[in-house]
Coordinates of C-alpha atoms and ligand atoms in Angstrom, one line a residue:
M228 CA -15.8 13.4 5.0
A229 CA -17.7 12.2 2.1
T230 CA -19.2 8.8 2.3
P231 CA -16.8 6.3 0.4
G232 CA -18.7 5.0 -2.4
A233 CA -21.4 7.6 -2.3
A234 CA -21.2 8.4 -6.1
R235 CA -22.0 4.7 -6.9
S236 CA -24.9 2.7 -6.9
V237 CA -25.2 0.5 -4.0
S238 CA -25.4 -2.9 -5.4
E239 CA -23.7 -3.3 -8.8
N240 CA -23.7 -7.2 -9.5
E241 CA -22.4 -6.6 -13.1
A242 CA -18.9 -6.7 -13.5
W243 CA -18.2 -3.3 -13.7
W244 CA -14.4 -4.0 -14.4
K245 CA -15.1 -5.3 -17.6
S246 CA -15.6 -1.9 -19.0
A247 CA -12.9 -0.2 -16.6
V248 CA -9.5 1.3 -17.6
V249 CA -7.2 1.2 -14.5
Y250 CA -4.3 3.4 -13.9
Q251 CA -1.5 2.3 -11.7
I252 CA 0.0 4.8 -9.5
Y253 CA 3.6 4.0 -7.9
P254 CA 3.2 6.8 -5.1
R255 CA 6.8 7.2 -4.5
S256 CA 7.3 8.7 -7.9
F257 CA 3.9 10.3 -8.9
A258 CA 3.2 13.6 -7.2
D259 CA 5.4 15.0 -3.9
S260 CA 3.1 17.5 -2.2
D261 CA 5.6 18.2 0.6
N262 CA 8.7 18.4 -1.6
D263 CA 10.7 15.8 0.6
G264 CA 11.6 13.9 -2.7
I265 CA 9.1 11.2 -2.5
G266 CA 5.7 11.3 -3.9
D267 CA 2.7 11.0 -1.2
L268 CA -0.8 10.6 -1.0
P269 CA -2.0 14.4 -1.0
G270 CA -0.1 14.8 -3.9
I271 CA -2.2 12.2 -5.8
V272 CA -5.4 13.8 -4.5
D273 CA -3.9 17.0 -6.5
Q274 CA -3.9 15.2 -9.8
L275 CA -7.2 13.5 -9.8
D276 CA -8.6 15.8 -12.0
Y277 CA -5.9 14.8 -14.5
L278 CA -6.7 11.4 -14.1
Q279 CA -10.5 12.0 -14.5
E280 CA -9.7 14.1 -17.8
L281 CA -7.7 11.2 -19.1
G282 CA -10.8 9.0 -18.7
I283 CA -9.6 6.4 -16.4
D284 CA -12.2 4.4 -14.1
V285 CA -9.8 3.0 -11.4
I286 CA -6.8 3.7 -9.7
W287 CA -4.5 1.1 -8.4
L288 CA -2.2 2.2 -5.7
S289 CA 1.2 0.3 -5.2
P290 CA 1.8 -0.1 -1.6
V291 CA 1.6 2.8 1.0
Y292 CA 1.6 0.6 4.0
R293 CA 3.9 1.0 6.9
S294 CA 7.2 -0.5 5.7
P295 CA 11.2 -0.4 6.1
Q296 CA 10.9 0.2 2.3
Q297 CA 13.6 -2.2 1.4
D298 CA 11.7 -3.2 -1.8
N299 CA 9.8 0.2 -1.9
G300 CA 6.7 -0.9 0.2
Y301 CA 6.5 -4.7 -1.3
D302 CA 7.8 -5.5 2.3
V303 CA 4.8 -4.4 4.6
S304 CA 5.4 -4.2 8.6
D305 CA 2.0 -3.2 9.3
Y306 CA -1.1 -3.9 7.0
Q307 CA -3.3 -1.5 8.6
D308 CA -1.6 1.8 8.5
V309 CA -0.1 4.1 6.2
D310 CA 3.8 4.7 6.0
P311 CA 4.7 8.1 7.2
L312 CA 6.7 8.7 4.2
F313 CA 3.3 8.8 2.2
G314 CA 0.9 10.6 4.9
T315 CA -1.5 9.1 7.1
L316 CA -4.6 6.9 7.1
E317 CA -6.7 10.2 6.9
D318 CA -4.9 11.2 3.9
L319 CA -5.7 7.6 2.6
D320 CA -9.5 8.2 3.5
R321 CA -9.3 11.5 2.0
L322 CA -8.0 10.2 -1.1
I323 CA -10.6 7.4 -1.3
A324 CA -13.4 9.7 -0.9
A325 CA -12.1 12.0 -3.3
V326 CA -11.8 9.3 -5.9
H327 CA -15.5 8.2 -5.1
V328 CA -16.7 11.8 -5.4
R329 CA -15.3 11.9 -9.1
G330 CA -17.1 8.3 -10.0
M331 CA -13.7 6.6 -10.1
R332 CA -12.7 3.8 -7.7
L333 CA -9.7 2.8 -6.0
I334 CA -7.9 -0.7 -5.5
M335 CA -4.9 -1.3 -3.1
D336 CA -2.1 -3.6 -3.4
L337 CA -2.1 -6.7 -1.3
V338 CA 1.1 -8.1 -0.4
V339 CA 0.5 -11.3 1.2
N340 CA 2.9 -13.9 0.1
H341 CA 5.3 -12.5 2.4
T342 CA 5.6 -9.7 5.0
S343 CA 8.6 -7.5 6.0
D344 CA 11.0 -9.0 8.4
Q345 CA 10.1 -6.1 10.7
H346 CA 6.2 -7.1 10.8
P347 CA 5.4 -8.0 14.5
W348 CA 4.3 -11.4 13.2
F349 CA 7.8 -12.1 11.9
L350 CA 9.7 -10.6 14.9
A351 CA 7.7 -12.9 17.4
S352 CA 8.0 -15.8 15.0
R353 CA 11.7 -15.7 14.7
A354 CA 12.1 -14.9 18.5
S355 CA 10.6 -18.1 19.6
R356 CA 9.1 -21.4 18.7
E357 CA 6.5 -20.7 21.4
A358 CA 5.2 -17.5 20.0
P359 CA 1.6 -17.5 18.8
T360 CA 2.9 -16.7 15.2
S361 CA 5.7 -19.2 15.5
D362 CA 4.3 -21.1 12.5
W363 CA 3.1 -18.2 10.6
Y364 CA 6.2 -18.8 8.2
F365 CA 8.1 -21.4 6.8
W366 CA 10.6 -22.8 9.2
R367 CA 12.8 -25.7 8.4
D368 CA 15.6 -27.4 10.1
A369 CA 18.9 -27.6 8.4
R370 CA 19.3 -30.4 5.6
P371 CA 20.1 -33.6 7.3
G372 CA 23.9 -34.6 7.8
T373 CA 25.0 -30.8 7.5
V374 CA 26.2 -28.3 10.0
A375 CA 23.4 -26.1 10.5
G376 CA 23.9 -22.4 9.8
E377 CA 26.8 -23.3 7.3
A378 CA 26.7 -22.8 3.6
G379 CA 25.2 -25.7 2.0
S380 CA 23.1 -26.8 5.0
E381 CA 20.1 -24.7 3.7
P382 CA 16.8 -27.0 3.8
N383 CA 16.7 -27.2 0.0
N384 CA 18.4 -25.5 -3.0
W385 CA 16.0 -23.0 -3.9
G386 CA 17.5 -19.6 -4.8
A387 CA 15.7 -16.2 -4.2
S388 CA 14.4 -13.5 -6.6
F389 CA 16.7 -10.8 -5.1
G390 CA 19.9 -12.7 -4.5
G391 CA 21.5 -16.0 -2.7
S392 CA 19.6 -18.9 -1.1
A393 CA 16.1 -18.6 -0.2
W394 CA 16.8 -19.6 3.2
E395 CA 17.8 -17.6 5.9
W396 CA 19.5 -19.0 9.2
V397 CA 18.2 -17.7 12.4
P398 CA 20.5 -18.7 15.5
E399 CA 17.8 -17.8 17.7
R400 CA 15.5 -20.5 16.6
G401 CA 18.2 -22.6 15.3
Q402 CA 16.2 -23.0 12.1
Y403 CA 15.9 -21.4 8.6
Y404 CA 13.1 -19.2 7.2
L405 CA 12.0 -19.2 3.8
H406 CA 12.0 -16.1 1.8
L407 CA 11.5 -16.1 -2.1
F408 CA 12.4 -12.5 -2.5
A409 CA 14.9 -10.7 -0.4
P410 CA 16.0 -11.9 3.1
S411 CA 13.8 -9.1 4.5
Q412 CA 10.7 -10.4 2.8
P413 CA 9.8 -13.7 4.7
D414 CA 7.1 -15.9 3.0
L415 CA 4.1 -16.3 5.1
N416 CA 2.8 -19.9 5.7
W417 CA -0.7 -20.0 4.3
D418 CA -0.7 -23.6 5.3
N419 CA -1.8 -22.3 8.8
P420 CA -5.5 -21.6 9.1
D421 CA -4.6 -18.6 11.6
T422 CA -2.5 -16.9 9.1
R423 CA -5.1 -17.1 6.5
E424 CA -7.7 -15.7 9.0
A425 CA -5.4 -12.7 9.7
I426 CA -5.2 -11.9 6.3
F427 CA -8.9 -12.2 5.6
A428 CA -9.5 -10.2 8.5
M429 CA -7.3 -7.5 7.1
M430 CA -8.8 -7.5 3.7
N431 CA -12.4 -6.9 5.2
W432 CA -11.0 -4.3 7.2
W433 CA -9.8 -2.3 3.8
L434 CA -12.8 -3.3 2.2
D435 CA -15.0 -1.7 5.2
R436 CA -12.9 1.5 4.8
G437 CA -14.3 1.9 1.2
I438 CA -11.9 0.6 -1.5
D439 CA -12.9 -1.3 -4.3
G440 CA -10.5 -4.2 -4.6
F441 CA -7.1 -5.5 -4.6
R442 CA -4.1 -6.1 -7.0
M443 CA -2.7 -9.2 -5.2
D444 CA 1.3 -9.6 -5.3
V445 CA 2.6 -12.8 -6.6
I446 CA -0.6 -14.5 -5.3
N447 CA 0.1 -17.8 -7.1
F448 CA 3.1 -18.3 -4.9
I449 CA 1.1 -18.6 -1.7
S450 CA 1.0 -22.4 -1.7
K451 CA 3.9 -24.3 -1.6
D452 CA 4.4 -28.2 -2.1
P453 CA 4.9 -29.3 1.5
E454 CA 8.0 -31.4 0.5
M455 CA 9.8 -28.3 -1.0
P456 CA 11.9 -30.5 -3.3
D457 CA 15.1 -29.2 -4.9
G458 CA 14.6 -27.7 -8.4
P459 CA 16.8 -27.5 -11.4
L460 CA 20.2 -25.4 -10.9
N461 CA 20.6 -22.0 -12.5
R462 CA 23.9 -20.3 -13.3
D463 CA 24.2 -19.1 -9.7
G464 CA 24.2 -22.7 -8.2
Y465 CA 20.8 -22.2 -6.9
G466 CA 17.6 -24.5 -7.7
D467 CA 14.5 -22.9 -9.3
G468 CA 11.6 -23.6 -7.1
M469 CA 9.1 -22.2 -9.4
P470 CA 7.7 -25.9 -10.0
Y471 CA 7.0 -26.3 -6.5
F472 CA 5.5 -22.8 -5.6
S473 CA 3.9 -21.0 -8.8
Y474 CA 1.0 -23.4 -8.8
G475 CA 1.0 -25.2 -5.4
P476 CA -1.4 -27.8 -4.4
K477 CA -3.7 -25.6 -2.5
I478 CA -3.4 -22.4 -4.7
H479 CA -7.0 -22.7 -5.8
A480 CA -8.4 -23.9 -2.3
Y481 CA -6.9 -20.8 -0.6
L482 CA -8.2 -18.3 -3.4
A483 CA -11.4 -20.0 -3.0
E484 CA -11.7 -19.6 0.7
M485 CA -10.5 -15.9 0.1
K486 CA -13.5 -15.5 -1.9
R487 CA -15.8 -17.0 0.3
R488 CA -14.5 -15.3 3.3
V489 CA -13.9 -11.5 2.2
F490 CA -15.8 -11.1 -1.3
D491 CA -18.8 -13.3 -1.7
P492 CA -20.5 -12.1 1.7
R493 CA -20.5 -8.5 0.5
P494 CA -23.2 -6.9 -2.0
D495 CA -20.7 -4.9 -4.2
T496 CA -18.5 -6.4 -6.8
Y497 CA -14.8 -5.8 -6.6
L498 CA -12.0 -5.7 -8.9
T499 CA -9.6 -8.3 -7.9
V500 CA -6.5 -8.8 -9.9
G501 CA -3.8 -11.5 -9.3
E502 CA -0.2 -11.1 -10.2
M503 CA 0.8 -14.5 -11.3
P504 CA 4.6 -15.1 -12.8
G505 CA 4.5 -18.1 -14.8
V506 CA 0.8 -18.7 -15.1
T507 CA -0.5 -20.5 -18.4
P508 CA -3.3 -19.7 -20.3
E509 CA -5.1 -22.6 -19.0
Q510 CA -4.5 -21.7 -15.5
A511 CA -5.5 -18.3 -15.8
R512 CA -8.8 -19.3 -17.3
E513 CA -9.6 -21.6 -14.1
F514 CA -8.8 -18.5 -12.0
T515 CA -10.8 -16.1 -13.9
D516 CA -13.8 -18.6 -15.2
R517 CA -17.0 -16.7 -14.6
E518 CA -18.8 -19.5 -12.9
H519 CA -15.9 -21.2 -10.9
G520 CA -13.0 -18.7 -10.8
Q521 CA -11.6 -17.0 -7.7
L522 CA -10.4 -13.7 -9.5
A523 CA -11.7 -11.0 -11.8
M524 CA -8.4 -11.4 -13.9
V525 CA -4.9 -12.2 -13.5
F526 CA -1.4 -10.4 -14.8
Q527 CA 0.2 -13.0 -17.0
Y528 CA 3.9 -12.4 -17.8
E529 CA 4.3 -14.1 -21.3
H530 CA 4.5 -11.1 -23.6
V531 CA 6.7 -9.2 -21.3
F532 CA 9.0 -12.0 -21.5
L533 CA 9.5 -12.2 -25.3
D534 CA 12.8 -10.2 -25.2
A535 CA 14.3 -12.2 -22.6
D536 CA 16.2 -15.6 -23.1
G537 CA 15.6 -17.5 -20.0
D538 CA 16.3 -14.8 -17.3
K539 CA 15.1 -11.4 -17.5
W540 CA 18.6 -10.0 -17.6
T541 CA 19.6 -11.8 -20.9
Q542 CA 18.5 -9.9 -23.9
R543 CA 17.0 -11.5 -27.0
R544 CA 15.4 -9.9 -30.3
M545 CA 11.6 -9.8 -29.7
S546 CA 10.0 -10.7 -33.2
I547 CA 7.0 -9.4 -34.0
N548 CA 5.7 -12.9 -34.8
D549 CA 6.1 -13.7 -31.4
L550 CA 4.4 -10.8 -30.2
R551 CA 1.4 -11.2 -32.3
D552 CA 1.1 -14.9 -31.5
T553 CA 1.3 -14.4 -27.9
L554 CA -1.0 -11.5 -27.7
A555 CA -3.7 -13.4 -29.9
K556 CA -3.0 -16.7 -28.0
W557 CA -4.2 -14.9 -24.5
Q558 CA -7.0 -13.5 -26.4
T559 CA -8.4 -16.7 -27.6
A560 CA -7.6 -18.9 -24.6
L561 CA -9.5 -16.5 -22.2
G562 CA -12.1 -15.6 -24.9
D563 CA -15.3 -17.2 -23.7
S564 CA -15.0 -18.0 -19.9
G565 CA -12.2 -16.0 -18.6
W566 CA -11.1 -12.6 -18.5
N567 CA -7.6 -10.9 -19.3
S568 CA -6.0 -8.1 -18.0
L569 CA -4.1 -6.0 -20.6
Y570 CA -0.7 -4.3 -19.9
W571 CA 2.5 -3.1 -21.5
N572 CA 4.1 -1.3 -18.4
N573 CA 4.1 -1.5 -14.6
H574 CA 6.5 -0.6 -11.9
D575 CA 8.7 -3.9 -12.5
Q576 CA 8.9 -3.4 -16.3
P577 CA 11.3 -1.5 -18.3
R578 CA 9.3 1.0 -20.4
V579 CA 7.6 -0.9 -23.4
I580 CA 8.4 2.0 -25.9
S581 CA 11.9 1.5 -25.4
R582 CA 11.8 -2.2 -25.5
Y583 CA 9.0 -3.0 -28.2
G584 CA 8.4 0.4 -29.7
N585 CA 10.9 2.9 -30.9
D586 CA 11.6 5.7 -28.4
T587 CA 13.5 7.9 -30.9
T588 CA 12.5 8.3 -34.3
Y589 CA 8.9 6.7 -34.2
W590 CA 8.5 7.9 -30.2
R591 CA 4.8 9.4 -30.9
E592 CA 4.0 6.7 -33.5
S593 CA 5.1 3.6 -31.6
A594 CA 3.7 4.7 -28.3
T595 CA 0.2 5.0 -29.9
A596 CA 0.4 2.0 -32.1
L597 CA 1.3 -0.1 -29.0
A598 CA -1.4 1.6 -26.9
T599 CA -4.0 0.9 -29.8
V600 CA -3.5 -2.7 -30.2
L601 CA -3.4 -3.3 -26.2
H602 CA -6.6 -1.2 -25.4
L603 CA -8.8 -2.7 -28.3
H604 CA -8.2 -6.1 -27.1
R605 CA -10.8 -8.0 -25.0
G606 CA -10.0 -7.5 -21.3
T607 CA -9.3 -5.0 -18.9
P608 CA -6.4 -2.2 -19.9
Y609 CA -4.1 -1.0 -17.3
V610 CA -2.1 2.3 -17.9
Y611 CA 1.1 2.9 -15.8
Q612 CA 1.8 6.6 -14.7
G613 CA 3.5 8.2 -17.4
E614 CA 2.8 5.7 -20.1
E615 CA 0.1 8.1 -21.6
I616 CA 2.8 10.8 -22.2
G617 CA 5.1 8.1 -23.7
M618 CA 8.1 8.1 -20.9
T619 CA 10.9 6.3 -21.8
N620 CA 13.7 4.3 -20.2
A621 CA 16.2 6.5 -18.3
P622 CA 19.8 7.2 -19.3
F623 CA 21.4 6.1 -15.9
A624 CA 25.0 7.2 -16.1
A625 CA 26.4 5.1 -13.0
L626 CA 25.5 2.3 -10.6
D627 CA 24.9 5.1 -8.1
D628 CA 21.9 6.1 -10.0
F629 CA 20.1 3.0 -9.6
R630 CA 17.9 2.4 -6.3
D631 CA 16.1 -1.0 -7.0
I632 CA 17.0 -3.9 -4.7
E633 CA 16.7 -6.4 -7.7
S634 CA 19.1 -4.3 -9.7
L635 CA 21.6 -3.7 -7.1
D636 CA 21.7 -7.5 -6.2
Y637 CA 22.1 -8.4 -10.0
Y638 CA 25.2 -5.8 -10.2
A639 CA 26.6 -7.4 -7.0
K640 CA 26.4 -10.9 -8.3
A641 CA 27.3 -10.3 -11.8
V642 CA 30.4 -8.1 -11.2
G643 CA 31.4 -9.7 -7.9
T644 CA 30.7 -13.4 -8.5
H645 CA 30.8 -13.9 -12.3
L646 CA 33.4 -11.2 -12.8
E647 CA 31.5 -9.7 -15.7
E648 CA 32.6 -6.3 -17.0
P649 CA 30.9 -3.5 -14.9
S650 CA 30.4 -1.4 -18.0
D651 CA 28.6 -4.5 -19.7
V652 CA 26.5 -4.9 -16.4
L653 CA 25.4 -1.3 -16.4
D654 CA 24.3 -1.6 -20.2
T655 CA 22.2 -4.6 -18.9
L656 CA 20.7 -2.7 -16.1
R657 CA 20.0 0.4 -18.3
R658 CA 18.0 -1.8 -20.5
R659 CA 16.5 -4.2 -17.8
S660 CA 16.2 -2.3 -14.6
R661 CA 12.9 -1.9 -12.9
D662 CA 14.0 1.5 -12.2
N663 CA 13.3 2.6 -15.6
S664 CA 9.7 2.6 -14.9
R665 CA 10.4 4.3 -11.5
T666 CA 11.7 7.7 -12.3
P667 CA 9.7 10.8 -11.4
M668 CA 6.4 11.4 -13.4
Q669 CA 7.0 14.1 -15.8
W670 CA 4.6 16.7 -15.2
S671 CA 6.2 19.7 -16.8
A672 CA 9.7 20.9 -18.1
V673 CA 11.1 22.6 -14.8
P674 CA 13.9 21.0 -12.7
G675 CA 12.2 18.4 -11.0
A676 CA 9.7 17.9 -13.7
G677 CA 7.0 19.3 -11.6
F678 CA 7.2 16.1 -9.4
T679 CA 9.0 17.8 -6.6
T680 CA 10.9 20.9 -5.9
G681 CA 13.0 19.0 -3.7
S682 CA 15.8 16.5 -4.3
P683 CA 13.9 13.3 -6.0
W684 CA 14.8 10.0 -4.4
I685 CA 15.7 8.8 -7.8
G686 CA 16.9 11.0 -10.8
V687 CA 14.4 12.7 -13.1
N688 CA 14.7 11.6 -16.5
P689 CA 16.4 14.6 -18.8
N690 CA 14.0 14.3 -21.4
H691 CA 11.4 15.8 -19.2
S692 CA 12.5 19.1 -21.0
W693 CA 10.3 18.1 -23.7
L694 CA 8.6 14.9 -22.8
N695 CA 5.9 16.1 -20.0
V696 CA 2.3 16.3 -19.4
A697 CA 2.3 20.1 -19.8
A698 CA 3.5 19.9 -23.4
Q699 CA 0.9 17.4 -24.3
R700 CA -2.4 18.2 -22.5
G701 CA -4.7 19.8 -24.7
T702 CA -2.4 19.5 -27.7
P703 CA -3.8 17.8 -30.8
G704 CA -1.8 14.7 -31.9
S705 CA 0.0 14.3 -28.6
I706 CA 0.2 10.8 -27.0
Y707 CA -1.9 12.1 -24.2
E708 CA -4.9 13.2 -26.5
Y709 CA -4.4 9.8 -28.0
Y710 CA -4.8 7.8 -25.1
R711 CA -7.8 10.0 -24.2
A712 CA -9.4 9.1 -27.4
L713 CA -8.7 5.4 -27.1
I714 CA -10.1 5.3 -23.6
A715 CA -13.2 7.1 -24.7
L716 CA -13.6 4.9 -27.5
R717 CA -14.0 2.0 -25.2
H718 CA -16.2 3.9 -23.0
R719 CA -18.2 4.8 -26.3
L720 CA -18.4 1.3 -28.2
P721 CA -19.7 -1.7 -26.5
V722 CA -17.9 -3.9 -28.9
V723 CA -14.4 -2.9 -27.4
V724 CA -15.6 -4.3 -24.1
D725 CA -17.7 -7.1 -25.1
G726 CA -16.9 -8.1 -28.9
N727 CA -15.3 -11.3 -29.4
F728 CA -11.6 -11.5 -30.8
V729 CA -10.6 -13.0 -34.1
A730 CA -7.1 -12.7 -35.6
V731 CA -6.7 -11.5 -39.1
H732 CA -4.0 -12.9 -41.3
T733 CA -2.7 -10.1 -43.9
G734 CA 0.4 -12.1 -45.0
R735 CA 2.7 -9.3 -43.9
D736 CA 5.0 -10.1 -40.9
Q737 CA 5.0 -6.5 -39.5
I738 CA 1.4 -6.2 -39.2
Y739 CA -1.0 -7.3 -36.4
A740 CA -4.6 -7.4 -37.3
F741 CA -7.8 -8.4 -35.5
R742 CA -11.2 -8.0 -35.5
R743 CA -13.9 -7.7 -32.7
H744 CA -17.3 -8.6 -33.3
L745 CA -20.5 -7.9 -31.4
G746 CA -24.0 -8.3 -33.0
N747 CA -23.7 -6.4 -36.0
T748 CA -20.8 -4.4 -35.1
T749 CA -17.2 -5.1 -36.5
L750 CA -14.2 -3.4 -35.1
T751 CA -11.0 -3.9 -37.2
V752 CA -7.6 -3.0 -36.0
H753 CA -4.5 -2.9 -38.5
A754 CA -1.3 -2.0 -36.9
N755 CA 2.3 -1.8 -38.3
L756 CA 4.6 -2.7 -35.4
S757 CA 7.7 -1.9 -37.3
D758 CA 9.8 1.0 -38.3
L759 CA 9.2 0.3 -42.3
P760 CA 6.3 0.9 -44.3
V761 CA 4.3 -1.8 -45.5
S762 CA 1.9 -2.7 -48.5
F763 CA -0.7 -5.2 -48.2
D764 CA -3.6 -6.4 -50.2
R765 CA -7.0 -4.8 -48.5
D766 CA -9.6 -2.7 -50.3
D767 CA -11.9 -2.6 -47.5
L768 CA -10.0 -0.1 -45.5
T769 CA -11.7 3.0 -46.4
A770 CA -11.7 6.2 -44.7
R771 CA -15.5 6.1 -44.3
D772 CA -15.5 4.1 -41.5
L773 CA -12.2 5.1 -39.8
V774 CA -12.7 5.8 -36.4
L775 CA -9.1 6.1 -35.0
T776 CA -5.6 6.6 -36.4
N777 CA -2.4 7.6 -35.5
Y778 CA -1.5 9.1 -38.7
T779 CA -3.2 11.9 -40.9
P780 CA -5.8 9.7 -42.5
S781 CA -5.3 11.0 -45.9
R782 CA -1.8 10.3 -46.1
S783 CA -1.6 6.7 -46.9
G784 CA -3.3 4.6 -49.3
P785 CA -5.7 1.8 -48.2
G786 CA -3.4 -0.9 -48.9
R787 CA -0.4 1.0 -47.2
L788 CA 0.7 1.5 -43.6
E789 CA 3.4 3.9 -42.6
P790 CA 5.8 3.1 -39.9
W791 CA 3.8 2.1 -36.8
E792 CA 0.6 3.2 -38.2
V793 CA -2.5 1.9 -36.9
R794 CA -5.9 2.3 -38.3
V795 CA -9.2 1.4 -36.5
H796 CA -12.4 0.9 -38.4
V797 CA -15.9 0.3 -37.2
L798 CA -18.9 -1.0 -39.4
Ligands
TEU1586 O1 6.7 -9.1 -8.3 C1 6.7 -10.3 -8.7 C2 7.9 -10.8 -9.2 O2 8.0 -12.1 -9.6 C3 9.1 -9.9 -9.5 O3 10.0 -10.6 -9.2 C4 9.1 -9.6 -11.0 O4 9.1 -10.8 -11.6 C5 10.6 -9.0 -11.2 O5 10.4 -7.8 -10.3 C6 10.7 -8.6 -12.6 O6 12.0 -7.9 -12.7 C7 5.9 -8.4 -7.3 C8 6.1 -7.0 -7.3 O7 5.5 -6.6 -8.4 C9 7.5 -6.4 -7.0 O8 7.7 -5.0 -7.2 C10 8.2 -7.0 -5.8 O9 9.4 -6.8 -5.8 C11 8.0 -8.5 -5.7 O10 6.5 -9.1 -6.1 C12 8.0 -8.9 -4.2 O11 6.9 -8.3 -3.5

């Protein structure tokens, strides 16, 4: 076995992740080497040349730990083993080594806000108040004056992300436990020092194994207000606990302790990215501050909620003004002392091209335009598998086609409790379901899309007949080749990594324009984020300093942008 990390210099104090491009793999849907219908680790090893050719620097692996798979691995029952669905620990060692041999890096998903209800820590905790892990979860008595175990007697009114109350009654203990997500995902009690100790030991074990960092699942939720007060009611009659756990009193203390116990003692630099629903720019700046912050970067949610009204299921039209203002706001807020992560897609989001782009008439143009503005921002860009070939939302025909716990729960509530029309609810799921991003990677036009020759765990998008890697790899003008060029630009031009950000006002609503400055170099991006051509008053966009465009350069004049046209100039 090659020594993990052999291809890297030993001590890198530089924040290498600033010039890196990360590629997220959702292992279940990426490549299935044994044709059981579920992607696996050997399948990923087979595709490393592909990722290297694309130019990516880091792989983020969604969870492959042992898990009952209620939430596709975001419910971990053993943090130090690989689920047999995906392979073995040895397969993972081989993957880490093969990634390092190519000069790339690998980060793992760290899911420590909660475990699976099948984790031995929880099994013992629920069985007895005397167990060593008795207090590793949030156990509470029934609300005073109520009959324990009956509806309405939960300790507070918080609702869970995946349905119902956030509290589950356990007769053996005569208490409720807290689960912010599904009942099968009990929240870990970070206020207990032993819990934290066990988590830090586990993280150290993984870093010793040679991985290069962590993507930390809902890490801003780990500190809960000990009072756990009721929250404002939503339409399901449950309270919103976000004000009491999304930025809890000890969040900075716990992340600082993690940094001290896990990362600081090591000579290497690690990529740490905290997923933080609800995080504000000010908080993000604190978390990522070069001097005092605890993480390299965070995933904020603001720009992926612009087409949602209140909750994610209620659609509203996203305005280009809002999008531009939000993106520019985060660029500016984390400009000097923090660092941004840049993403359009992940395994929780419908495909951006079907939301903010145009996945029919301007499929290629909008995919490349959205990619351009994202990648030329200041921050570390993330590519979610299939984004680099313009994968779209899927035409799910019926409820049976969905797999996601959140989607199925939403359907049950909307149809069962709120008596909504099943066809309307299916329409909502088609637009909003997380399964849109989870259909198999489209490698080729053959049945199974080259993902599997077996029966895939979730249907392959029929558009794989024309939308696939084989059709685009090496094809001039393809989305894939455009992503390669874009990633290469970041690697070639320091201004893309280090340049500051200045928004440019063109007086045209459809256009998002900005500059990046570094020393004497200025990079300028003009993007038409709409289906309509637009003219504007600029005479400095000459062909001379044009370094990238998604249209044939000579086609339009200096003061006109075609639908979804982008132009990148460097002077
Ligand atoms: O997601 C965090 C989260 O808040 C999700 O509820 C997200 O907002 C939602 O899926 C959007 O529809 C993380 C993981 O990324 C997700 O896959 C897990 O299901 C969740 O945590 C629980 O671990």
